[in-house]
Amino acid sequence: VTFKYNGSTIVPGDQGVDYETFKRKCTDDVRLFGFVRFTTGDAMSKRVKFALITWIGEGVSGLQRAKTGTDKTLVKEVVQNFAKEFVISDHKELDEDYIKNELKKAGGANYDAQTE
């Protein structure tokens, strides 16, 4: 699910099941918040983890960038349970594998297909 700006007000945006659709909404001229569900784990155990992603496009003004930080506290009143929070302005950091890897690290012990 996304939360976007309508003027200076934060409103619910879109919801969906495809991470690529979310990434396409992260353009250089917008700032938005995404509450994204990822499945992590290994062959033995799958876990669902949530991430709160704050996207601030490269074309967003300095004043709006600064205001996004304080606005995020309002979003956190609605979205309270997530494994990790990200503030991203670079499209490369939106890579799904990068986000999943960071969520896996935040999850603590990692028993991915260990062999002796």
Short mmCIF file of the C-alpha atoms (twelve columns), coordinates in Angstrom:
data_MODEL
# 
_entry.id   MODEL 
# 
loop_
_atom_site.group_PDB 
_atom_site.id 
_atom_site.type_symbol 
_atom_site.label_atom_id 
_atom_site.label_alt_id 
_atom_site.label_comp_id 
_atom_site.label_asym_id 
_atom_site.label_seq_id 
_atom_site.Cartn_x 
_atom_site.Cartn_y 
_atom_site.Cartn_z 
_atom_site.pdbx_PDB_model_num 
ATOM 1   C CA . VAL A 1   0.000  0.000   0.000   1 
ATOM 2   C CA . THR A 2   1.183  3.533   -0.641  1 
ATOM 3   C CA . PHE A 3   0.526  6.839   1.048   1 
ATOM 4   C CA . LYS A 4   0.956  9.888   -1.149  1 
ATOM 5   C CA . TYR A 5   0.583  13.624  -1.002  1 
ATOM 6   C CA . ASN A 6   -2.518 15.457  -2.125  1 
ATOM 7   C CA . GLY A 7   -1.237 19.005  -1.785  1 
ATOM 8   C CA . SER A 8   0.176  19.040  1.743   1 
ATOM 9   C CA . THR A 9   -2.114 16.269  3.025   1 
ATOM 10  C CA . ILE A 10  -1.059 12.624  3.158   1 
ATOM 11  C CA . VAL A 11  -3.745 10.341  1.729   1 
ATOM 12  C CA . PRO A 12  -3.966 6.604   1.019   1 
ATOM 13  C CA . GLY A 13  -2.644 5.779   -2.422  1 
ATOM 14  C CA . ASP A 14  -2.715 2.512   -4.299  1 
ATOM 15  C CA . GLN A 15  -2.541 -1.045  -3.107  1 
ATOM 16  C CA . GLY A 16  -1.413 -4.078  -5.000  1 
ATOM 17  C CA . VAL A 17  0.531  -7.293  -5.021  1 
ATOM 18  C CA . ASP A 18  3.398  -6.500  -7.397  1 
ATOM 19  C CA . TYR A 19  6.553  -4.774  -6.114  1 
ATOM 20  C CA . GLU A 20  7.423  -3.629  -9.642  1 
ATOM 21  C CA . THR A 21  4.189  -1.607  -9.733  1 
ATOM 22  C CA . PHE A 22  5.264  0.141   -6.539  1 
ATOM 23  C CA . LYS A 23  8.696  0.883   -7.999  1 
ATOM 24  C CA . ARG A 24  7.127  2.492   -11.077 1 
ATOM 25  C CA . LYS A 25  5.328  4.964   -8.806  1 
ATOM 26  C CA . CYS A 26  8.684  6.109   -7.401  1 
ATOM 27  C CA . THR A 27  9.455  8.807   -9.934  1 
ATOM 28  C CA . ASP A 28  11.909 11.689  -9.589  1 
ATOM 29  C CA . ASP A 29  9.190  14.285  -8.987  1 
ATOM 30  C CA . VAL A 30  7.272  12.636  -6.105  1 
ATOM 31  C CA . ARG A 31  7.610  11.688  -2.484  1 
ATOM 32  C CA . LEU A 32  5.569  8.847   -1.102  1 
ATOM 33  C CA . PHE A 33  5.488  6.198   1.585   1 
ATOM 34  C CA . GLY A 34  5.163  2.492   0.886   1 
ATOM 35  C CA . PHE A 35  4.206  -0.264  3.314   1 
ATOM 36  C CA . VAL A 36  5.503  -3.323  1.477   1 
ATOM 37  C CA . ARG A 37  5.200  -7.032  2.289   1 
ATOM 38  C CA . PHE A 38  8.088  -9.358  1.422   1 
ATOM 39  C CA . THR A 39  8.500  -13.094 1.905   1 
ATOM 40  C CA . THR A 40  11.977 -14.001 3.111   1 
ATOM 41  C CA . GLY A 41  13.602 -17.140 4.392   1 
ATOM 42  C CA . ASP A 42  15.004 -20.316 2.968   1 
ATOM 43  C CA . ALA A 43  13.858 -23.755 1.855   1 
ATOM 44  C CA . MET A 44  13.175 -24.732 5.474   1 
ATOM 45  C CA . SER A 45  11.302 -21.667 6.648   1 
ATOM 46  C CA . LYS A 46  9.479  -18.807 4.943   1 
ATOM 47  C CA . ARG A 47  8.731  -15.618 6.848   1 
ATOM 48  C CA . VAL A 48  6.724  -12.548 5.989   1 
ATOM 49  C CA . LYS A 49  8.434  -9.235  6.712   1 
ATOM 50  C CA . PHE A 50  7.133  -5.725  6.206   1 
ATOM 51  C CA . ALA A 51  9.156  -2.671  5.213   1 
ATOM 52  C CA . LEU A 52  8.271  0.998   5.459   1 
ATOM 53  C CA . ILE A 53  9.821  2.722   2.454   1 
ATOM 54  C CA . THR A 54  9.993  6.491   2.236   1 
ATOM 55  C CA . TRP A 55  10.669 7.522   -1.358  1 
ATOM 56  C CA . ILE A 56  11.916 11.051  -2.053  1 
ATOM 57  C CA . GLY A 57  12.563 11.675  -5.744  1 
ATOM 58  C CA . GLU A 58  15.649 13.542  -6.924  1 
ATOM 59  C CA . GLY A 59  13.484 16.388  -8.277  1 
ATOM 60  C CA . VAL A 60  11.737 17.097  -4.957  1 
ATOM 61  C CA . SER A 61  12.547 20.525  -3.497  1 
ATOM 62  C CA . GLY A 62  14.647 20.916  -0.366  1 
ATOM 63  C CA . LEU A 63  11.720 22.219  1.676   1 
ATOM 64  C CA . GLN A 64  9.522  19.275  0.699   1 
ATOM 65  C CA . ARG A 65  12.393 16.859  1.449   1 
ATOM 66  C CA . ALA A 66  12.725 18.279  4.945   1 
ATOM 67  C CA . LYS A 67  8.977  18.151  5.575   1 
ATOM 68  C CA . THR A 68  8.852  14.485  4.539   1 
ATOM 69  C CA . GLY A 69  10.810 13.521  7.648   1 
ATOM 70  C CA . THR A 70  8.272  15.069  9.998   1 
ATOM 71  C CA . ASP A 71  5.351  13.802  7.929   1 
ATOM 72  C CA . LYS A 72  6.677  10.264  8.295   1 
ATOM 73  C CA . THR A 73  5.709  10.339  11.973  1 
ATOM 74  C CA . LEU A 74  2.074  10.692  10.893  1 
ATOM 75  C CA . VAL A 75  2.382  7.669   8.621   1 
ATOM 76  C CA . LYS A 76  3.950  5.699   11.478  1 
ATOM 77  C CA . GLU A 77  0.816  6.296   13.537  1 
ATOM 78  C CA . VAL A 78  -1.068 4.246   10.936  1 
ATOM 79  C CA . VAL A 79  1.663  1.781   9.941   1 
ATOM 80  C CA . GLN A 80  3.136  0.559   13.198  1 
ATOM 81  C CA . ASN A 81  4.539  -2.921  12.615  1 
ATOM 82  C CA . PHE A 82  7.440  -3.272  10.202  1 
ATOM 83  C CA . ALA A 83  10.809 -4.996  10.343  1 
ATOM 84  C CA . LYS A 84  12.866 -2.198  8.806   1 
ATOM 85  C CA . GLU A 85  12.491 1.350   7.610   1 
ATOM 86  C CA . PHE A 86  14.128 2.732   4.472   1 
ATOM 87  C CA . VAL A 87  14.565 6.295   3.202   1 
ATOM 88  C CA . ILE A 88  15.406 6.069   -0.487  1 
ATOM 89  C CA . SER A 89  16.116 8.598   -3.232  1 
ATOM 90  C CA . ASP A 90  18.111 6.377   -5.592  1 
ATOM 91  C CA . HIS A 91  16.335 3.895   -7.869  1 
ATOM 92  C CA . LYS A 92  19.153 1.361   -7.335  1 
ATOM 93  C CA . GLU A 93  18.252 1.105   -3.643  1 
ATOM 94  C CA . LEU A 94  14.712 0.094   -4.589  1 
ATOM 95  C CA . ASP A 95  16.078 -3.214  -5.882  1 
ATOM 96  C CA . GLU A 96  13.952 -6.021  -4.450  1 
ATOM 97  C CA . ASP A 97  16.942 -8.229  -3.612  1 
ATOM 98  C CA . TYR A 98  18.600 -5.370  -1.716  1 
ATOM 99  C CA . ILE A 99  15.454 -4.757  0.360   1 
ATOM 100 C CA . LYS A 100 14.989 -8.471  1.071   1 
ATOM 101 C CA . ASN A 101 18.616 -8.831  2.119   1 
ATOM 102 C CA . GLU A 102 18.293 -5.903  4.524   1 
ATOM 103 C CA . LEU A 103 15.099 -7.394  5.968   1 
ATOM 104 C CA . LYS A 104 16.842 -10.716 6.431   1 
ATOM 105 C CA . LYS A 105 19.635 -8.978  8.357   1 
ATOM 106 C CA . ALA A 106 17.089 -7.203  10.537  1 
ATOM 107 C CA . GLY A 107 15.471 -10.551 11.357  1 
ATOM 108 C CA . GLY A 108 18.316 -11.752 13.574  1 
ATOM 109 C CA . ALA A 109 19.498 -15.360 13.367  1 
ATOM 110 C CA . ASN A 110 19.910 -16.654 9.835   1 
ATOM 111 C CA . TYR A 111 19.828 -20.407 9.233   1 
ATOM 112 C CA . ASP A 112 19.778 -20.351 5.423   1 
ATOM 113 C CA . ALA A 113 20.421 -23.886 4.183   1 
ATOM 114 C CA . GLN A 114 23.411 -24.494 6.392   1 
ATOM 115 C CA . THR A 115 25.457 -27.585 5.593   1 
ATOM 116 C CA . GLU A 116 28.099 -29.329 7.596   1 
# 
